[in-house]
Coordinates of C-alpha atoms in Angstrom, one line a residue:
X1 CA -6.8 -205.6 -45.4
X2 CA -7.3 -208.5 -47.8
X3 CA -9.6 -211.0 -47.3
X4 CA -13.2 -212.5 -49.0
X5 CA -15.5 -210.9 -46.6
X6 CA -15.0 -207.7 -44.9
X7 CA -14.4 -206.9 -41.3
X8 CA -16.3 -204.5 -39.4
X9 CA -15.8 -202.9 -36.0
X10 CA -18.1 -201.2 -34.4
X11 CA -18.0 -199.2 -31.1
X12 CA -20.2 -198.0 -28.5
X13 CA -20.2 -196.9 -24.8
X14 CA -23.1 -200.1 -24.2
X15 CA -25.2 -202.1 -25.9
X16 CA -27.2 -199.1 -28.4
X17 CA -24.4 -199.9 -31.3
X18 CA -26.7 -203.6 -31.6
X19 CA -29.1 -201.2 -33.9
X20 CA -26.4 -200.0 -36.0
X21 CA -24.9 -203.8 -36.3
X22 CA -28.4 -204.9 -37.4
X23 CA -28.7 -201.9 -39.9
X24 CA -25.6 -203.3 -40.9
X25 CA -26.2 -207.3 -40.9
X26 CA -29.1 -206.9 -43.3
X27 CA -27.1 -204.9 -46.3
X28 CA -24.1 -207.2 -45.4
X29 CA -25.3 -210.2 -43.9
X30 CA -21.8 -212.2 -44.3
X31 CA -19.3 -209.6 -43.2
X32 CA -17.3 -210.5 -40.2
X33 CA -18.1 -208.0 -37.2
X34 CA -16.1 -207.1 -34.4
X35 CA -18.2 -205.0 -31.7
X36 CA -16.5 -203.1 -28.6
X37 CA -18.5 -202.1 -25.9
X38 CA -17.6 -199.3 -23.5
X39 CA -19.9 -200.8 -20.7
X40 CA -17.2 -199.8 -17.7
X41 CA -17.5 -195.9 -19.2
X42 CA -21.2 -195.9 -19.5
X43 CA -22.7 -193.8 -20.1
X44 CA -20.4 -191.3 -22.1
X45 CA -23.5 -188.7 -22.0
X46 CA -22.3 -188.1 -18.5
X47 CA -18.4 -188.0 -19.0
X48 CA -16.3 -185.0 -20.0
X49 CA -15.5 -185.2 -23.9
X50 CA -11.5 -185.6 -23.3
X51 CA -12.3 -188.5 -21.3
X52 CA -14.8 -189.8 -24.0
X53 CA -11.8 -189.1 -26.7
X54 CA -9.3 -191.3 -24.4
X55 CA -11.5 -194.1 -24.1
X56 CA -12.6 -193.9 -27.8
X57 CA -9.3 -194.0 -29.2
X58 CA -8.0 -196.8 -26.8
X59 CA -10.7 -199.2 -27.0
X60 CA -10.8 -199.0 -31.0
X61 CA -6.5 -198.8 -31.3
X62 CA -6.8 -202.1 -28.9
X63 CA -9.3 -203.7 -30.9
X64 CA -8.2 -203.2 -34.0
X65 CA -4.6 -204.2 -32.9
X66 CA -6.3 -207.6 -32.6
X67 CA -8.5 -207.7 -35.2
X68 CA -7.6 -205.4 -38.4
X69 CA -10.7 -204.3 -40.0
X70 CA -11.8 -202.5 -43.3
X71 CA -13.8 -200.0 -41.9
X72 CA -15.1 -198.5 -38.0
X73 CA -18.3 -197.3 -37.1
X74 CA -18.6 -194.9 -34.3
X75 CA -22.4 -196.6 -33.1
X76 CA -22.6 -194.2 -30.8
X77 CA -24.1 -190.9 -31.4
X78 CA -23.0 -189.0 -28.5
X79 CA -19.1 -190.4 -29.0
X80 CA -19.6 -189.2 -32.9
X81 CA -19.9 -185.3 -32.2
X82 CA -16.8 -185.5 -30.4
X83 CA -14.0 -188.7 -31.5
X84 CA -14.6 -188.8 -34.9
X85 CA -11.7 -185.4 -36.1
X86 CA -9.4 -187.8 -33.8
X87 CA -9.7 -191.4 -35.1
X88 CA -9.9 -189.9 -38.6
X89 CA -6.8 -188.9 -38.3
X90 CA -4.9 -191.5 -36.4
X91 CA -6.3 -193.8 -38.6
X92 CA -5.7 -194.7 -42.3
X93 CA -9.1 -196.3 -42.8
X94 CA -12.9 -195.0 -43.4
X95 CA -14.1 -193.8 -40.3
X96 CA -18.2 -193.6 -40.6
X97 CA -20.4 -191.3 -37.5
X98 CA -23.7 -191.0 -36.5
X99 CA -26.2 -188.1 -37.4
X100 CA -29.3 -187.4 -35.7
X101 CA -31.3 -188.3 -38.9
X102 CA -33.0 -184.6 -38.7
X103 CA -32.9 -184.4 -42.7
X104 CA -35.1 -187.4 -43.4
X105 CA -37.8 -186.5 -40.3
X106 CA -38.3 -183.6 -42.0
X107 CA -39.1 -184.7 -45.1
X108 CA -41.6 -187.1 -43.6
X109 CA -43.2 -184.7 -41.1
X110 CA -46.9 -183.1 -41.8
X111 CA -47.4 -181.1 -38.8
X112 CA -43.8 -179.7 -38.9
X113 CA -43.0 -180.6 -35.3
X114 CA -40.8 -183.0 -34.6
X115 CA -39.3 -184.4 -31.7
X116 CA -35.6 -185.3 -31.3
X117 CA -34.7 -187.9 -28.3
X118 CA -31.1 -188.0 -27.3
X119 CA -29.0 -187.9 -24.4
X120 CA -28.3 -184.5 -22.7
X121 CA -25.0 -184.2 -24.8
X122 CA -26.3 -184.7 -27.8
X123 CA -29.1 -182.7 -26.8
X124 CA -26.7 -179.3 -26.2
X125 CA -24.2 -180.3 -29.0
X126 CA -24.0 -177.2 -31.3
X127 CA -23.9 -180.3 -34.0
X128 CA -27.1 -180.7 -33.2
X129 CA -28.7 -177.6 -33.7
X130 CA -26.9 -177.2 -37.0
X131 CA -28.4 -179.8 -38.7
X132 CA -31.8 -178.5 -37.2
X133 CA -31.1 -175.1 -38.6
X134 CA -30.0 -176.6 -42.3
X135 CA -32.6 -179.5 -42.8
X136 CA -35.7 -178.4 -40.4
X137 CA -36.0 -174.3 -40.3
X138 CA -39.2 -174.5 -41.4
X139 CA -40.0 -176.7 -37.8
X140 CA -40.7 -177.0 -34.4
X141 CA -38.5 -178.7 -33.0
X142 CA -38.5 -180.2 -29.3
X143 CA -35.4 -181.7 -28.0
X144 CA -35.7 -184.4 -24.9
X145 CA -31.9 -185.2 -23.6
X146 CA -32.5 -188.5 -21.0
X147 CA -29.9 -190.7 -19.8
X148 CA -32.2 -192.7 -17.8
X149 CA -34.0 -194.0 -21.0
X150 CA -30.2 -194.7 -22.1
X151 CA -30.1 -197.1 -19.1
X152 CA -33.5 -198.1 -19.4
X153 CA -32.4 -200.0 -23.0
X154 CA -29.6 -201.3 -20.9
X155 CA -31.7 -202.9 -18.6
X156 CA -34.3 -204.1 -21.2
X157 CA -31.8 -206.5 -22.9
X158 CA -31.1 -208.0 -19.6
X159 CA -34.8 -208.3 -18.4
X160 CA -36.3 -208.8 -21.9
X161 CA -38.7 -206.1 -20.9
X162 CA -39.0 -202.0 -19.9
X163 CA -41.7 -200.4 -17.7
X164 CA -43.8 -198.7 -19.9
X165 CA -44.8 -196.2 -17.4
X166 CA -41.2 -195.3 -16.4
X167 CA -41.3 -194.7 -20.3
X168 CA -44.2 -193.0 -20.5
X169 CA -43.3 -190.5 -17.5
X170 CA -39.3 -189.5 -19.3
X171 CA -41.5 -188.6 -22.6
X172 CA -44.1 -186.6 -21.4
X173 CA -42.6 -183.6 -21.8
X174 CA -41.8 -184.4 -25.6
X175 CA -45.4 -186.1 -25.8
X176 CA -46.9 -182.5 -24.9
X177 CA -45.8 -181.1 -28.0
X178 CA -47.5 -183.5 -30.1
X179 CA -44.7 -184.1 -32.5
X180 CA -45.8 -186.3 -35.6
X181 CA -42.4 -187.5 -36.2
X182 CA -39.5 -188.3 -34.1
X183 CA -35.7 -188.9 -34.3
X184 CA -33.9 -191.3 -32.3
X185 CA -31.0 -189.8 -32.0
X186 CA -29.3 -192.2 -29.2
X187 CA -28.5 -195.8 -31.2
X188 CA -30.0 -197.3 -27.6
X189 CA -33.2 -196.2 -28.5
X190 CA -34.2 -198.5 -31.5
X191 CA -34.0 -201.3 -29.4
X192 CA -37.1 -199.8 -27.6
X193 CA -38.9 -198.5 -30.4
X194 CA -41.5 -200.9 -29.2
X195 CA -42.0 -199.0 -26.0
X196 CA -41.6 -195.6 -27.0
X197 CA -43.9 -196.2 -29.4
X198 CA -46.4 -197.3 -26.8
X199 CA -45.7 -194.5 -24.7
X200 CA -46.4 -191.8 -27.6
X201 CA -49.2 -193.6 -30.1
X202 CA -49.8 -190.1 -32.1
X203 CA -46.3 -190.5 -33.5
X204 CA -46.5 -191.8 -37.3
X205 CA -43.0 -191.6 -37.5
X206 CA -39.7 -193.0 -35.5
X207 CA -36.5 -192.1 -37.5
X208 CA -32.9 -193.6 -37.0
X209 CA -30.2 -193.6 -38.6
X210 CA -29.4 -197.4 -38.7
X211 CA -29.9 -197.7 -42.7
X212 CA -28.5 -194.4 -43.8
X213 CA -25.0 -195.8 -41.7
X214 CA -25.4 -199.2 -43.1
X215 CA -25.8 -197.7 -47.0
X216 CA -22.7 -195.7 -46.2
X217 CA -20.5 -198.1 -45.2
X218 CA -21.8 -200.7 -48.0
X219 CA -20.6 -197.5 -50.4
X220 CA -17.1 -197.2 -48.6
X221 CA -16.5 -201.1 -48.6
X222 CA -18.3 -200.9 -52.6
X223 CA -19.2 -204.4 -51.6
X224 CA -21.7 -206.4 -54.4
X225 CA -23.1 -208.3 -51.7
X226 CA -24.4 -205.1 -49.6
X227 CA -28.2 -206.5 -51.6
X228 CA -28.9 -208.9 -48.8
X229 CA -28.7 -211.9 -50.7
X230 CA -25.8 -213.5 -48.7
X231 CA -26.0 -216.9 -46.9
X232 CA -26.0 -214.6 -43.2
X233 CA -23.2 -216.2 -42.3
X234 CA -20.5 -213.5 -41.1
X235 CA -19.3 -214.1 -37.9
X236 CA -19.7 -211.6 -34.5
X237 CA -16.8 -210.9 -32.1
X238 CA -18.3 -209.2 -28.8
X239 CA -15.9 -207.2 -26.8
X240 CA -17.0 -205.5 -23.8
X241 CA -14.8 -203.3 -20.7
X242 CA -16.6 -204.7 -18.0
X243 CA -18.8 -207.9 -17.4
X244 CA -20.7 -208.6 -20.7
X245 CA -24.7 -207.5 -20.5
X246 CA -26.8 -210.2 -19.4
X247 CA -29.4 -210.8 -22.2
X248 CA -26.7 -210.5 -24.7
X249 CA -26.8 -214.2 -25.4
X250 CA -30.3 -214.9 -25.8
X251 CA -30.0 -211.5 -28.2
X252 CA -27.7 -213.2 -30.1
X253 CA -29.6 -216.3 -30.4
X254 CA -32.7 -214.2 -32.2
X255 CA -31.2 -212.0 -34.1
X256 CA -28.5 -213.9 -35.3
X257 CA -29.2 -217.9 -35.4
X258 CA -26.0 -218.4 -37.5
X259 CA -23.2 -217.4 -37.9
X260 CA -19.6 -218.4 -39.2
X261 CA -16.7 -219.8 -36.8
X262 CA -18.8 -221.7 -34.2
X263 CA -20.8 -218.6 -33.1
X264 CA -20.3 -215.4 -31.6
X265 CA -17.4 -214.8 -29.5
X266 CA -17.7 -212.9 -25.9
X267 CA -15.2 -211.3 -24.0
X268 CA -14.3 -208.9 -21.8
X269 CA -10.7 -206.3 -22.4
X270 CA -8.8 -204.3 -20.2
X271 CA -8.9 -200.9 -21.3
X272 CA -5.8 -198.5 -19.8
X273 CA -6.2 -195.4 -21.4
X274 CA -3.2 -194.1 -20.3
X275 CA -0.9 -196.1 -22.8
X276 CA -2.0 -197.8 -25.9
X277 CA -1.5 -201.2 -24.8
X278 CA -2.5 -204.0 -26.8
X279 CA -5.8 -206.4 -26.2
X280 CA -5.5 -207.9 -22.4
X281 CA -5.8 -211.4 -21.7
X282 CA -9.9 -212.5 -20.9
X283 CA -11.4 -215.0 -20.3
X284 CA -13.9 -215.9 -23.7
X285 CA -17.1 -217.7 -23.5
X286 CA -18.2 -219.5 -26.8
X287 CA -22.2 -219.4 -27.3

């Protein structure tokens, strides 16, 4: 598509594609985003992948029916080991994943033992242990797969808080291992780094791949203003398959104060992935 400022949509099963947006926001702080939340199939870590696929592919043919964009990002790591072969091919536009960012933890490591946090699916992905086997032989390497901590991110951008000790009880078991370096590899996780890092203070390191995805796609869009030098202004759509998270407002309001078009726009679709039918009718609150 033509226009002065790119469009970006970007996809997740909840709320954990925010980290990637923000990744994103900072390189390209006046691109227009369109973000599509999955909340009604959430989590996908506990769904079978062909329904993950279905949903994948209608949510983003449905958004992108409404809103053409230059580029999608798949903010979603478990939904990336799995849709990505599919919307590459039904799409003819860049198409950008998310890795488990085992290459750089390595580097950074001293005590070669690292820690990867995921959901369970990511967790048992061959993918996965892949990347460990290319970038991090030389490693220990202990894997913790936990949905709850999935819905604990969830719940803390509706209460504005987590329980450390619920926190602190799901990483134990990685915590015993005495990792010095850690990868997020669930996009919901950044927005807790806080917390984790609370729960696990020996950790000098908490890797995500939030810049390497935002560096990639200012490549792909070969955008001169991906130096962060813009006036911020690039506006937010927010499109979500059930009620949209509570929080999400007062989220918006720090993270991004202003934006073009009268602020962020939030609405709920009706997803039928049975036939590609385009964007349903929904009611849209203005911030």
């Amino acid at each position: 598509m033509h226009q002065s400022c790119p469009r970006i949509l970007l996809f997740d099963s909840g709320i954990g594609g925010l980290s990637i947006a923000d990744a994103i926001r900072l390189r390209l702080p006046d691109a227009d985003m369109v973000y599509a939340g999955d909340n009604a199939g959430f989590p996908y870590g506990d769904l079978p992948e062909h329904e993950v696929v279905a949903r994948c592919v209608a949510l983003v043919e449905k958004a992108l029916a409404r809103w053409p964009c230059d580029l999608v990002v798949v903010a979603c790591n478990t939904a990336s080991t799995v849709v990505l072969p599919m919307l590459r091919s039904r799409l003819r536009l860049p198409v950008v994943g998310v890795v488990p960012a085992i290459k750089p933890a390595a580097a950074l490591s001293r005590n070669r033992r690292l820690g990867v946090l995921a959901t369970p699916a990511t967790v048992d992905r061959p993918y996965l242990a892949s990347l460990i086997d290319e970038y991090a032989a030389d490693c220990t390497v202990l894997r913790l797969g936990s949905s709850e901590l999935v819905r604990i991110a969830e719940m803390g951008l509706a209460q504005g808080w987590v329980d450390d000790e619920q926190v602190r009880a799901i990483l134990q078991p990685l915590a015993a291992g005495d990792p010095d370096t850690v990868v997020l590899g669930c996009t919901h996780f950044p927005l807790i780094r806080e917390a984790l890092a609370r729960a696990m203070p020996g950790v000098r390191h908490w890797v995500d791949s939030g810049d390497a995805i935002a560096r990639r796609v200012v490549q792909l869009l070969d955008e001169t203003t991906g130096d962060g030098t813009g006036t911020g202004q690039g506006s937010s759509t927010f499109l979500f398959t059930a009620e949209p998270p509570a929080g999400l407002r007062h989220w918006l309001e720090v993270s991004q104060p202003g934006t073009r078009g009268g602020g962020p726009q939030i609405s709920r679709v009706n997803l039928n992935t049975a036939r590609n039918s385009s964007i349903g009718s929904a009611g849209l609150w203005q911030q």
